[in-house]
mmCIF file with all atom_site columns, C-alpha atoms in Angstrom:
data_model
loop_
_atom_site.group_PDB
_atom_site.id
_atom_site.type_symbol
_atom_site.label_atom_id
_atom_site.label_alt_id
_atom_site.label_comp_id
_atom_site.label_asym_id
_atom_site.label_entity_id
_atom_site.label_seq_id
_atom_site.pdbx_PDB_ins_code
_atom_site.Cartn_x
_atom_site.Cartn_y
_atom_site.Cartn_z
_atom_site.occupancy
_atom_site.B_iso_or_equiv
_atom_site.pdbx_formal_charge
_atom_site.auth_seq_id
_atom_site.auth_comp_id
_atom_site.auth_asym_id
_atom_site.auth_atom_id
_atom_site.pdbx_PDB_model_num
ATOM 1   C CA . UNK A 1 1   ? 17.779  24.136 -17.573 1.00 0.00 ? 91  UNK A CA 1
ATOM 2   C CA . UNK A 1 2   ? 17.174  22.118 -14.479 1.00 0.00 ? 92  UNK A CA 1
ATOM 3   C CA . UNK A 1 3   ? 15.623  18.649 -14.150 1.00 0.00 ? 93  UNK A CA 1
ATOM 4   C CA . UNK A 1 4   ? 14.925  16.202 -11.395 1.00 0.00 ? 94  UNK A CA 1
ATOM 5   C CA . UNK A 1 5   ? 14.674  12.425 -11.558 1.00 0.00 ? 95  UNK A CA 1
ATOM 6   C CA . UNK A 1 6   ? 13.103  10.458 -8.774  1.00 0.00 ? 96  UNK A CA 1
ATOM 7   C CA . UNK A 1 7   ? 13.819  6.760  -9.095  1.00 0.00 ? 97  UNK A CA 1
ATOM 8   C CA . UNK A 1 8   ? 10.745  4.694  -8.321  1.00 0.00 ? 98  UNK A CA 1
ATOM 9   C CA . UNK A 1 9   ? 7.191   6.017  -8.394  1.00 0.00 ? 99  UNK A CA 1
ATOM 10  C CA . UNK A 1 10  ? 6.331   3.829  -5.425  1.00 0.00 ? 100 UNK A CA 1
ATOM 11  C CA . UNK A 1 11  ? 8.493   2.587  -2.545  1.00 0.00 ? 101 UNK A CA 1
ATOM 12  C CA . UNK A 1 12  ? 7.202   0.098  0.016   1.00 0.00 ? 102 UNK A CA 1
ATOM 13  C CA . UNK A 1 13  ? 8.748   -0.412 3.441   1.00 0.00 ? 103 UNK A CA 1
ATOM 14  C CA . UNK A 1 14  ? 7.732   -2.020 6.667   1.00 0.00 ? 104 UNK A CA 1
ATOM 15  C CA . UNK A 1 15  ? 7.190   -0.002 9.804   1.00 0.00 ? 105 UNK A CA 1
ATOM 16  C CA . UNK A 1 16  ? 10.561  0.411  11.507  1.00 0.00 ? 106 UNK A CA 1
ATOM 17  C CA . UNK A 1 17  ? 12.582  -0.118 8.315   1.00 0.00 ? 107 UNK A CA 1
ATOM 18  C CA . UNK A 1 18  ? 14.941  2.295  6.708   1.00 0.00 ? 108 UNK A CA 1
ATOM 19  C CA . UNK A 1 19  ? 13.424  4.721  4.265   1.00 0.00 ? 109 UNK A CA 1
ATOM 20  C CA . UNK A 1 20  ? 15.462  5.657  1.193   1.00 0.00 ? 110 UNK A CA 1
ATOM 21  C CA . UNK A 1 21  ? 13.973  7.853  -1.543  1.00 0.00 ? 111 UNK A CA 1
ATOM 22  C CA . UNK A 1 22  ? 16.265  8.665  -4.443  1.00 0.00 ? 112 UNK A CA 1
ATOM 23  C CA . UNK A 1 23  ? 16.638  11.980 -6.204  1.00 0.00 ? 113 UNK A CA 1
ATOM 24  C CA . UNK A 1 24  ? 19.060  12.946 -8.926  1.00 0.00 ? 114 UNK A CA 1
ATOM 25  C CA . UNK A 1 25  ? 19.215  16.412 -10.418 1.00 0.00 ? 115 UNK A CA 1
ATOM 26  C CA . UNK A 1 26  ? 20.622  18.187 -13.418 1.00 0.00 ? 116 UNK A CA 1
ATOM 27  C CA . UNK A 1 27  ? 21.605  21.820 -13.059 1.00 0.00 ? 117 UNK A CA 1
ATOM 28  C CA . UNK A 1 28  ? 23.976  24.126 -14.909 1.00 0.00 ? 118 UNK A CA 1
ATOM 29  C CA . UNK A 1 29  ? 24.534  26.164 -11.838 1.00 0.00 ? 119 UNK A CA 1
ATOM 30  C CA . UNK A 1 30  ? 25.085  25.284 -8.174  1.00 0.00 ? 120 UNK A CA 1
ATOM 31  C CA . UNK A 1 31  ? 21.650  24.065 -7.150  1.00 0.00 ? 121 UNK A CA 1
ATOM 32  C CA . UNK A 1 32  ? 19.343  24.662 -4.239  1.00 0.00 ? 122 UNK A CA 1
ATOM 33  C CA . UNK A 1 33  ? 17.633  21.385 -3.447  1.00 0.00 ? 123 UNK A CA 1
ATOM 34  C CA . UNK A 1 34  ? 14.350  20.658 -1.675  1.00 0.00 ? 124 UNK A CA 1
ATOM 35  C CA . UNK A 1 35  ? 12.241  17.770 -0.455  1.00 0.00 ? 125 UNK A CA 1
ATOM 36  C CA . UNK A 1 36  ? 8.518   18.311 -0.038  1.00 0.00 ? 126 UNK A CA 1
ATOM 37  C CA . UNK A 1 37  ? 5.907   15.937 1.351   1.00 0.00 ? 127 UNK A CA 1
ATOM 38  C CA . UNK A 1 38  ? 2.273   15.755 0.329   1.00 0.00 ? 128 UNK A CA 1
ATOM 39  C CA . UNK A 1 39  ? -0.214  13.960 2.551   1.00 0.00 ? 129 UNK A CA 1
ATOM 40  C CA . UNK A 1 40  ? -3.549  12.905 1.006   1.00 0.00 ? 130 UNK A CA 1
ATOM 41  C CA . UNK A 1 41  ? -5.781  15.772 0.024   1.00 0.00 ? 131 UNK A CA 1
ATOM 42  C CA . UNK A 1 42  ? -3.283  18.360 1.255   1.00 0.00 ? 132 UNK A CA 1
ATOM 43  C CA . UNK A 1 43  ? -0.804  20.782 -0.255  1.00 0.00 ? 133 UNK A CA 1
ATOM 44  C CA . UNK A 1 44  ? 2.962   20.264 -0.356  1.00 0.00 ? 134 UNK A CA 1
ATOM 45  C CA . UNK A 1 45  ? 4.891   20.877 2.825   1.00 0.00 ? 135 UNK A CA 1
ATOM 46  C CA . UNK A 1 46  ? 8.663   21.487 3.102   1.00 0.00 ? 136 UNK A CA 1
ATOM 47  C CA . UNK A 1 47  ? 10.585  18.609 4.647   1.00 0.00 ? 137 UNK A CA 1
ATOM 48  C CA . UNK A 1 48  ? 14.068  20.070 4.228   1.00 0.00 ? 138 UNK A CA 1
ATOM 49  C CA . UNK A 1 49  ? 16.279  22.004 1.889   1.00 0.00 ? 139 UNK A CA 1
ATOM 50  C CA . UNK A 1 50  ? 19.899  22.451 0.997   1.00 0.00 ? 140 UNK A CA 1
ATOM 51  C CA . UNK A 1 51  ? 21.216  25.892 0.019   1.00 0.00 ? 141 UNK A CA 1
ATOM 52  C CA . UNK A 1 52  ? 24.858  26.160 1.138   1.00 0.00 ? 142 UNK A CA 1
ATOM 53  C CA . UNK A 1 53  ? 27.110  24.848 3.869   1.00 0.00 ? 143 UNK A CA 1
ATOM 54  C CA . UNK A 1 54  ? 26.736  21.423 5.441   1.00 0.00 ? 144 UNK A CA 1
ATOM 55  C CA . UNK A 1 55  ? 25.833  18.797 2.876   1.00 0.00 ? 145 UNK A CA 1
ATOM 56  C CA . UNK A 1 56  ? 23.870  16.663 5.350   1.00 0.00 ? 146 UNK A CA 1
ATOM 57  C CA . UNK A 1 57  ? 20.599  18.421 6.007   1.00 0.00 ? 147 UNK A CA 1
ATOM 58  C CA . UNK A 1 58  ? 18.156  17.477 8.724   1.00 0.00 ? 148 UNK A CA 1
ATOM 59  C CA . UNK A 1 59  ? 14.487  18.106 8.329   1.00 0.00 ? 149 UNK A CA 1
ATOM 60  C CA . UNK A 1 60  ? 11.225  17.557 10.098  1.00 0.00 ? 150 UNK A CA 1
ATOM 61  C CA . UNK A 1 61  ? 9.863   14.209 11.291  1.00 0.00 ? 151 UNK A CA 1
ATOM 62  C CA . UNK A 1 62  ? 13.298  12.611 11.463  1.00 0.00 ? 152 UNK A CA 1
ATOM 63  C CA . UNK A 1 63  ? 14.108  12.876 7.763   1.00 0.00 ? 153 UNK A CA 1
ATOM 64  C CA . UNK A 1 64  ? 17.496  13.900 6.420   1.00 0.00 ? 154 UNK A CA 1
ATOM 65  C CA . UNK A 1 65  ? 19.152  14.216 3.022   1.00 0.00 ? 155 UNK A CA 1
ATOM 66  C CA . UNK A 1 66  ? 22.705  14.459 1.823   1.00 0.00 ? 156 UNK A CA 1
ATOM 67  C CA . UNK A 1 67  ? 23.846  16.638 -1.056  1.00 0.00 ? 157 UNK A CA 1
ATOM 68  C CA . UNK A 1 68  ? 26.474  14.805 -3.132  1.00 0.00 ? 158 UNK A CA 1
ATOM 69  C CA . UNK A 1 69  ? 27.704  17.063 -5.870  1.00 0.00 ? 159 UNK A CA 1
ATOM 70  C CA . UNK A 1 70  ? 29.866  14.374 -7.530  1.00 0.00 ? 160 UNK A CA 1
ATOM 71  C CA . UNK A 1 71  ? 26.869  12.115 -7.841  1.00 0.00 ? 161 UNK A CA 1
ATOM 72  C CA . UNK A 1 72  ? 24.334  14.948 -8.505  1.00 0.00 ? 162 UNK A CA 1
ATOM 73  C CA . UNK A 1 73  ? 22.179  13.328 -5.887  1.00 0.00 ? 163 UNK A CA 1
ATOM 74  C CA . UNK A 1 74  ? 20.052  14.424 -2.968  1.00 0.00 ? 164 UNK A CA 1
ATOM 75  C CA . UNK A 1 75  ? 18.605  11.241 -1.538  1.00 0.00 ? 165 UNK A CA 1
ATOM 76  C CA . UNK A 1 76  ? 16.138  11.369 1.357   1.00 0.00 ? 166 UNK A CA 1
ATOM 77  C CA . UNK A 1 77  ? 16.464  8.947  4.268   1.00 0.00 ? 167 UNK A CA 1
ATOM 78  C CA . UNK A 1 78  ? 14.859  8.123  7.596   1.00 0.00 ? 168 UNK A CA 1
ATOM 79  C CA . UNK A 1 79  ? 16.253  5.436  9.874   1.00 0.00 ? 169 UNK A CA 1
ATOM 80  C CA . UNK A 1 80  ? 12.928  4.000  10.971  1.00 0.00 ? 170 UNK A CA 1
ATOM 81  C CA . UNK A 1 81  ? 9.666   4.313  9.076   1.00 0.00 ? 171 UNK A CA 1
ATOM 82  C CA . UNK A 1 82  ? 6.404   5.171  10.839  1.00 0.00 ? 172 UNK A CA 1
ATOM 83  C CA . UNK A 1 83  ? 2.928   4.556  9.510   1.00 0.00 ? 173 UNK A CA 1
ATOM 84  C CA . UNK A 1 84  ? 2.370   8.278  9.489   1.00 0.00 ? 174 UNK A CA 1
ATOM 85  C CA . UNK A 1 85  ? 5.200   8.676  6.932   1.00 0.00 ? 175 UNK A CA 1
ATOM 86  C CA . UNK A 1 86  ? 2.983   7.260  4.225   1.00 0.00 ? 176 UNK A CA 1
ATOM 87  C CA . UNK A 1 87  ? 2.664   10.076 1.694   1.00 0.00 ? 177 UNK A CA 1
ATOM 88  C CA . UNK A 1 88  ? 4.008   11.327 -1.621  1.00 0.00 ? 178 UNK A CA 1
ATOM 89  C CA . UNK A 1 89  ? 7.455   12.863 -1.610  1.00 0.00 ? 179 UNK A CA 1
ATOM 90  C CA . UNK A 1 90  ? 8.729   15.360 -4.117  1.00 0.00 ? 180 UNK A CA 1
ATOM 91  C CA . UNK A 1 91  ? 12.315  16.400 -4.807  1.00 0.00 ? 181 UNK A CA 1
ATOM 92  C CA . UNK A 1 92  ? 12.798  19.833 -6.388  1.00 0.00 ? 182 UNK A CA 1
ATOM 93  C CA . UNK A 1 93  ? 15.658  21.965 -7.621  1.00 0.00 ? 183 UNK A CA 1
ATOM 94  C CA . UNK A 1 94  ? 15.933  25.795 -7.811  1.00 0.00 ? 184 UNK A CA 1
ATOM 95  C CA . UNK A 1 95  ? 18.252  27.542 -10.154 1.00 0.00 ? 185 UNK A CA 1
ATOM 96  C CA . UNK A 1 96  ? 18.641  30.535 -7.927  1.00 0.00 ? 186 UNK A CA 1
ATOM 97  C CA . UNK A 1 97  ? 17.124  32.816 -10.599 1.00 0.00 ? 187 UNK A CA 1
ATOM 98  C CA . UNK A 1 98  ? 15.880  35.122 -7.946  1.00 0.00 ? 188 UNK A CA 1
ATOM 99  C CA . UNK A 1 99  ? 12.235  34.261 -8.241  1.00 0.00 ? 189 UNK A CA 1
ATOM 100 C CA . UNK A 1 100 ? 12.483  31.092 -6.195  1.00 0.00 ? 190 UNK A CA 1
ATOM 101 C CA . UNK A 1 101 ? 11.074  28.990 -9.004  1.00 0.00 ? 191 UNK A CA 1
ATOM 102 C CA . UNK A 1 102 ? 11.280  25.226 -8.515  1.00 0.00 ? 192 UNK A CA 1
ATOM 103 C CA . UNK A 1 103 ? 11.539  22.287 -10.921 1.00 0.00 ? 193 UNK A CA 1
ATOM 104 C CA . UNK A 1 104 ? 9.844   19.258 -9.320  1.00 0.00 ? 194 UNK A CA 1
ATOM 105 C CA . UNK A 1 105 ? 10.382  15.552 -9.865  1.00 0.00 ? 195 UNK A CA 1
ATOM 106 C CA . UNK A 1 106 ? 7.428   13.299 -10.562 1.00 0.00 ? 196 UNK A CA 1
ATOM 107 C CA . UNK A 1 107 ? 7.170   12.227 -6.960  1.00 0.00 ? 197 UNK A CA 1
ATOM 108 C CA . UNK A 1 108 ? 7.563   8.965  -5.081  1.00 0.00 ? 198 UNK A CA 1
ATOM 109 C CA . UNK A 1 109 ? 4.720   7.456  -3.147  1.00 0.00 ? 199 UNK A CA 1
ATOM 110 C CA . UNK A 1 110 ? 5.914   5.912  0.121   1.00 0.00 ? 200 UNK A CA 1
ATOM 111 C CA . UNK A 1 111 ? 3.824   3.029  1.383   1.00 0.00 ? 201 UNK A CA 1
ATOM 112 C CA . UNK A 1 112 ? 4.382   1.793  4.959   1.00 0.00 ? 202 UNK A CA 1
ATOM 113 C CA . UNK A 1 113 ? 3.062   -1.584 6.069   1.00 0.00 ? 203 UNK A CA 1
ATOM 114 C CA . UNK A 1 114 ? 2.629   -2.721 9.625   1.00 0.00 ? 204 UNK A CA 1
ATOM 115 C CA . UNK B 2 1   ? 0.162   32.939 11.083  1.00 0.00 ? 82  UNK B CA 1
ATOM 116 C CA . UNK B 2 2   ? -2.236  32.078 8.298   1.00 0.00 ? 83  UNK B CA 1
ATOM 117 C CA . UNK B 2 3   ? -0.781  30.146 5.452   1.00 0.00 ? 84  UNK B CA 1
ATOM 118 C CA . UNK B 2 4   ? -1.702  30.346 1.806   1.00 0.00 ? 85  UNK B CA 1
ATOM 119 C CA . UNK B 2 5   ? -5.468  30.423 1.470   1.00 0.00 ? 86  UNK B CA 1
ATOM 120 C CA . UNK B 2 6   ? -7.263  29.026 -1.561  1.00 0.00 ? 87  UNK B CA 1
ATOM 121 C CA . UNK B 2 7   ? -10.917 29.018 -2.398  1.00 0.00 ? 88  UNK B CA 1
ATOM 122 C CA . UNK B 2 8   ? -13.001 27.136 -3.172  1.00 0.00 ? 89  UNK B CA 1
ATOM 123 C CA . UNK B 2 9   ? -11.591 23.895 -1.900  1.00 0.00 ? 90  UNK B CA 1
ATOM 124 C CA . UNK B 2 10  ? -13.749 21.911 -4.269  1.00 0.00 ? 91  UNK B CA 1
ATOM 125 C CA . UNK B 2 11  ? -15.455 22.920 -7.490  1.00 0.00 ? 92  UNK B CA 1
ATOM 126 C CA . UNK B 2 12  ? -17.684 20.852 -9.725  1.00 0.00 ? 93  UNK B CA 1
ATOM 127 C CA . UNK B 2 13  ? -18.845 22.496 -12.944 1.00 0.00 ? 94  UNK B CA 1
ATOM 128 C CA . UNK B 2 14  ? -20.105 21.598 -16.363 1.00 0.00 ? 95  UNK B CA 1
ATOM 129 C CA . UNK B 2 15  ? -18.113 21.810 -19.553 1.00 0.00 ? 96  UNK B CA 1
ATOM 130 C CA . UNK B 2 16  ? -18.215 25.279 -21.011 1.00 0.00 ? 97  UNK B CA 1
ATOM 131 C CA . UNK B 2 17  ? -18.671 27.088 -17.800 1.00 0.00 ? 98  UNK B CA 1
ATOM 132 C CA . UNK B 2 18  ? -16.293 29.708 -16.419 1.00 0.00 ? 99  UNK B CA 1
ATOM 133 C CA . UNK B 2 19  ? -14.261 28.728 -13.375 1.00 0.00 ? 100 UNK B CA 1
ATOM 134 C CA . UNK B 2 20  ? -12.438 31.124 -11.082 1.00 0.00 ? 101 UNK B CA 1
ATOM 135 C CA . UNK B 2 21  ? -9.939  29.947 -8.494  1.00 0.00 ? 102 UNK B CA 1
ATOM 136 C CA . UNK B 2 22  ? -8.760  32.287 -5.798  1.00 0.00 ? 103 UNK B CA 1
ATOM 137 C CA . UNK B 2 23  ? -5.565  32.595 -3.775  1.00 0.00 ? 104 UNK B CA 1
ATOM 138 C CA . UNK B 2 24  ? -4.427  34.721 -0.894  1.00 0.00 ? 105 UNK B CA 1
ATOM 139 C CA . UNK B 2 25  ? -0.629  34.447 -0.405  1.00 0.00 ? 106 UNK B CA 1
ATOM 140 C CA . UNK B 2 26  ? 1.163   34.732 2.887   1.00 0.00 ? 107 UNK B CA 1
ATOM 141 C CA . UNK B 2 27  ? 1.392   38.323 3.979   1.00 0.00 ? 108 UNK B CA 1
ATOM 142 C CA . UNK B 2 28  ? 4.696   39.886 3.008   1.00 0.00 ? 109 UNK B CA 1
ATOM 143 C CA . UNK B 2 29  ? 5.548   37.346 0.339   1.00 0.00 ? 110 UNK B CA 1
ATOM 144 C CA . UNK B 2 30  ? 6.397   38.817 -3.056  1.00 0.00 ? 111 UNK B CA 1
ATOM 145 C CA . UNK B 2 31  ? 6.246   35.795 -5.368  1.00 0.00 ? 112 UNK B CA 1
ATOM 146 C CA . UNK B 2 32  ? 3.165   33.771 -6.230  1.00 0.00 ? 113 UNK B CA 1
ATOM 147 C CA . UNK B 2 33  ? 2.928   30.557 -8.169  1.00 0.00 ? 114 UNK B CA 1
ATOM 148 C CA . UNK B 2 34  ? 0.035   28.614 -9.741  1.00 0.00 ? 115 UNK B CA 1
ATOM 149 C CA . UNK B 2 35  ? 0.433   24.868 -10.247 1.00 0.00 ? 116 UNK B CA 1
ATOM 150 C CA . UNK B 2 36  ? -1.738  22.125 -11.623 1.00 0.00 ? 117 UNK B CA 1
ATOM 151 C CA . UNK B 2 37  ? -1.446  18.519 -10.433 1.00 0.00 ? 118 UNK B CA 1
ATOM 152 C CA . UNK B 2 38  ? -2.811  15.440 -12.262 1.00 0.00 ? 119 UNK B CA 1
ATOM 153 C CA . UNK B 2 39  ? -2.031  11.788 -12.149 1.00 0.00 ? 120 UNK B CA 1
ATOM 154 C CA . UNK B 2 40  ? -0.798  11.751 -15.746 1.00 0.00 ? 121 UNK B CA 1
ATOM 155 C CA . UNK B 2 41  ? 1.336   14.929 -15.770 1.00 0.00 ? 122 UNK B CA 1
ATOM 156 C CA . UNK B 2 42  ? 2.306   15.401 -12.140 1.00 0.00 ? 123 UNK B CA 1
ATOM 157 C CA . UNK B 2 43  ? 2.918   18.865 -10.829 1.00 0.00 ? 124 UNK B CA 1
ATOM 158 C CA . UNK B 2 44  ? 3.050   21.568 -13.483 1.00 0.00 ? 125 UNK B CA 1
ATOM 159 C CA . UNK B 2 45  ? 3.971   25.174 -13.032 1.00 0.00 ? 126 UNK B CA 1
ATOM 160 C CA . UNK B 2 46  ? 1.368   27.275 -14.893 1.00 0.00 ? 127 UNK B CA 1
ATOM 161 C CA . UNK B 2 47  ? 2.420   30.883 -14.141 1.00 0.00 ? 128 UNK B CA 1
ATOM 162 C CA . UNK B 2 48  ? 4.254   32.907 -11.571 1.00 0.00 ? 129 UNK B CA 1
ATOM 163 C CA . UNK B 2 49  ? 4.229   36.512 -10.423 1.00 0.00 ? 130 UNK B CA 1
ATOM 164 C CA . UNK B 2 50  ? 6.782   38.650 -8.706  1.00 0.00 ? 131 UNK B CA 1
ATOM 165 C CA . UNK B 2 51  ? 5.628   41.893 -7.045  1.00 0.00 ? 132 UNK B CA 1
ATOM 166 C CA . UNK B 2 52  ? 2.212   41.379 -8.722  1.00 0.00 ? 133 UNK B CA 1
ATOM 167 C CA . UNK B 2 53  ? 3.749   41.256 -12.182 1.00 0.00 ? 134 UNK B CA 1
ATOM 168 C CA . UNK B 2 54  ? 3.482   38.071 -14.299 1.00 0.00 ? 135 UNK B CA 1
ATOM 169 C CA . UNK B 2 55  ? 6.987   36.837 -14.963 1.00 0.00 ? 136 UNK B CA 1
ATOM 170 C CA . UNK B 2 56  ? 6.503   33.630 -16.863 1.00 0.00 ? 137 UNK B CA 1
ATOM 171 C CA . UNK B 2 57  ? 3.214   32.225 -18.174 1.00 0.00 ? 138 UNK B CA 1
ATOM 172 C CA . UNK B 2 58  ? 4.775   29.657 -20.534 1.00 0.00 ? 139 UNK B CA 1
ATOM 173 C CA . UNK B 2 59  ? 3.138   26.842 -18.543 1.00 0.00 ? 140 UNK B CA 1
ATOM 174 C CA . UNK B 2 60  ? -0.403  28.050 -19.162 1.00 0.00 ? 141 UNK B CA 1
ATOM 175 C CA . UNK B 2 61  ? -1.930  25.332 -21.316 1.00 0.00 ? 142 UNK B CA 1
ATOM 176 C CA . UNK B 2 62  ? -3.880  27.544 -23.679 1.00 0.00 ? 143 UNK B CA 1
ATOM 177 C CA . UNK B 2 63  ? -5.738  30.752 -24.070 1.00 0.00 ? 144 UNK B CA 1
ATOM 178 C CA . UNK B 2 64  ? -8.654  29.467 -22.060 1.00 0.00 ? 145 UNK B CA 1
ATOM 179 C CA . UNK B 2 65  ? -6.486  29.966 -19.000 1.00 0.00 ? 146 UNK B CA 1
ATOM 180 C CA . UNK B 2 66  ? -5.741  33.397 -17.569 1.00 0.00 ? 147 UNK B CA 1
ATOM 181 C CA . UNK B 2 67  ? -4.303  34.619 -14.251 1.00 0.00 ? 148 UNK B CA 1
ATOM 182 C CA . UNK B 2 68  ? -4.273  38.007 -12.557 1.00 0.00 ? 149 UNK B CA 1
ATOM 183 C CA . UNK B 2 69  ? -2.734  39.468 -9.472  1.00 0.00 ? 150 UNK B CA 1
ATOM 184 C CA . UNK B 2 70  ? -4.391  42.850 -8.867  1.00 0.00 ? 151 UNK B CA 1
ATOM 185 C CA . UNK B 2 71  ? -2.630  43.376 -5.568  1.00 0.00 ? 152 UNK B CA 1
ATOM 186 C CA . UNK B 2 72  ? -0.116  41.759 -3.222  1.00 0.00 ? 153 UNK B CA 1
ATOM 187 C CA . UNK B 2 73  ? -2.778  39.810 -1.320  1.00 0.00 ? 154 UNK B CA 1
ATOM 188 C CA . UNK B 2 74  ? -4.927  38.306 -4.020  1.00 0.00 ? 155 UNK B CA 1
ATOM 189 C CA . UNK B 2 75  ? -4.638  36.319 -7.230  1.00 0.00 ? 156 UNK B CA 1
ATOM 190 C CA . UNK B 2 76  ? -7.077  34.549 -9.483  1.00 0.00 ? 157 UNK B CA 1
ATOM 191 C CA . UNK B 2 77  ? -6.793  31.737 -12.017 1.00 0.00 ? 158 UNK B CA 1
ATOM 192 C CA . UNK B 2 78  ? -9.636  31.691 -14.512 1.00 0.00 ? 159 UNK B CA 1
ATOM 193 C CA . UNK B 2 79  ? -10.617 29.021 -17.021 1.00 0.00 ? 160 UNK B CA 1
ATOM 194 C CA . UNK B 2 80  ? -13.091 29.997 -19.665 1.00 0.00 ? 161 UNK B CA 1
ATOM 195 C CA . UNK B 2 81  ? -14.575 27.878 -21.115 1.00 0.00 ? 162 UNK B CA 1
ATOM 196 C CA . UNK B 2 82  ? -13.737 24.889 -18.963 1.00 0.00 ? 163 UNK B CA 1
ATOM 197 C CA . UNK B 2 83  ? -13.252 21.384 -20.410 1.00 0.00 ? 164 UNK B CA 1
ATOM 198 C CA . UNK B 2 84  ? -13.212 17.917 -18.761 1.00 0.00 ? 165 UNK B CA 1
ATOM 199 C CA . UNK B 2 85  ? -9.454  17.670 -19.320 1.00 0.00 ? 166 UNK B CA 1
ATOM 200 C CA . UNK B 2 86  ? -9.026  20.661 -17.003 1.00 0.00 ? 167 UNK B CA 1
ATOM 201 C CA . UNK B 2 87  ? -10.058 18.480 -14.099 1.00 0.00 ? 168 UNK B CA 1
ATOM 202 C CA . UNK B 2 88  ? -7.134  18.543 -11.652 1.00 0.00 ? 169 UNK B CA 1
ATOM 203 C CA . UNK B 2 89  ? -5.969  19.917 -8.313  1.00 0.00 ? 170 UNK B CA 1
ATOM 204 C CA . UNK B 2 90  ? -4.822  23.464 -8.639  1.00 0.00 ? 171 UNK B CA 1
ATOM 205 C CA . UNK B 2 91  ? -2.299  24.769 -6.081  1.00 0.00 ? 172 UNK B CA 1
ATOM 206 C CA . UNK B 2 92  ? -1.197  28.230 -5.244  1.00 0.00 ? 173 UNK B CA 1
ATOM 207 C CA . UNK B 2 93  ? 2.146   28.822 -3.513  1.00 0.00 ? 174 UNK B CA 1
ATOM 208 C CA . UNK B 2 94  ? 3.957   31.923 -2.302  1.00 0.00 ? 175 UNK B CA 1
ATOM 209 C CA . UNK B 2 95  ? 7.475   32.774 -1.266  1.00 0.00 ? 176 UNK B CA 1
ATOM 210 C CA . UNK B 2 96  ? 9.630   35.716 -0.222  1.00 0.00 ? 177 UNK B CA 1
ATOM 211 C CA . UNK B 2 97  ? 12.103  35.917 -3.114  1.00 0.00 ? 178 UNK B CA 1
ATOM 212 C CA . UNK B 2 98  ? 15.237  37.782 -2.082  1.00 0.00 ? 179 UNK B CA 1
ATOM 213 C CA . UNK B 2 99  ? 16.966  37.577 -5.441  1.00 0.00 ? 180 UNK B CA 1
ATOM 214 C CA . UNK B 2 100 ? 19.488  34.977 -4.359  1.00 0.00 ? 181 UNK B CA 1
ATOM 215 C CA . UNK B 2 101 ? 17.375  31.846 -4.743  1.00 0.00 ? 182 UNK B CA 1
ATOM 216 C CA . UNK B 2 102 ? 16.759  28.978 -2.380  1.00 0.00 ? 183 UNK B CA 1
ATOM 217 C CA . UNK B 2 103 ? 13.661  30.476 -0.816  1.00 0.00 ? 184 UNK B CA 1
ATOM 218 C CA . UNK B 2 104 ? 10.961  28.105 0.291   1.00 0.00 ? 185 UNK B CA 1
ATOM 219 C CA . UNK B 2 105 ? 7.620   27.980 -1.496  1.00 0.00 ? 186 UNK B CA 1
ATOM 220 C CA . UNK B 2 106 ? 4.635   27.619 0.819   1.00 0.00 ? 187 UNK B CA 1
ATOM 221 C CA . UNK B 2 107 ? 1.707   25.805 -0.712  1.00 0.00 ? 188 UNK B CA 1
ATOM 222 C CA . UNK B 2 108 ? -1.993  26.239 -0.161  1.00 0.00 ? 189 UNK B CA 1
ATOM 223 C CA . UNK B 2 109 ? -4.332  23.278 0.372   1.00 0.00 ? 190 UNK B CA 1
ATOM 224 C CA . UNK B 2 110 ? -5.386  23.265 -3.262  1.00 0.00 ? 191 UNK B CA 1
ATOM 225 C CA . UNK B 2 111 ? -8.631  23.476 -5.224  1.00 0.00 ? 192 UNK B CA 1
ATOM 226 C CA . UNK B 2 112 ? -9.943  20.174 -6.527  1.00 0.00 ? 193 UNK B CA 1
ATOM 227 C CA . UNK B 2 113 ? -11.702 20.933 -9.833  1.00 0.00 ? 194 UNK B CA 1
ATOM 228 C CA . UNK B 2 114 ? -13.978 18.522 -11.615 1.00 0.00 ? 195 UNK B CA 1
ATOM 229 C CA . UNK B 2 115 ? -15.370 19.495 -14.986 1.00 0.00 ? 196 UNK B CA 1
ATOM 230 C CA . UNK B 2 116 ? -18.223 17.253 -16.167 1.00 0.00 ? 197 UNK B CA 1
#
């Protein structure tokens, strides 16, 4: 069975500062890993995903994440936070079962202050 | 292209009433998922379908919840009778599952349900 742990339910940064949101996963098979973003009163939107190949994955809005198998991690980063990045971020893992089911973490709320 | 469409966007009802939530997946997608999101429990997978067939409904909280997918372009989630603890945001998502995994799920805007 898969599981996802997101460290920190809330992360606060200043505008222009580095954003780092942590995600660790547990999977019995090579995982597919996802980051989704949820803006207030909206559905979840894909930021980026890792399936195979290059372990550093670039996504929308300047975000990127690196798959580290030895650390079972898939942390999300952005060099410089913008006010518009304030949202909730979810890490998810797929077991490749063929039905594209996802196991989500509990989410991390990113707060950006001016 | 239209994304996943959900209706209604907001629903307020009284305890004991029947509630029906509707979802239209992205055209051509073959997998459909229903989720519930609350502050206390986060995002929970309720049930998912593949090619209109329910694959796993182990996340459905109890018999008051039922879901159907009569065709590839429509699904419903029904709660009968509704209770205040069912108040949540319900999301529908769809994907094109190829059998290899790693496919993206596309989420609808959600239905915000309040049961009084």
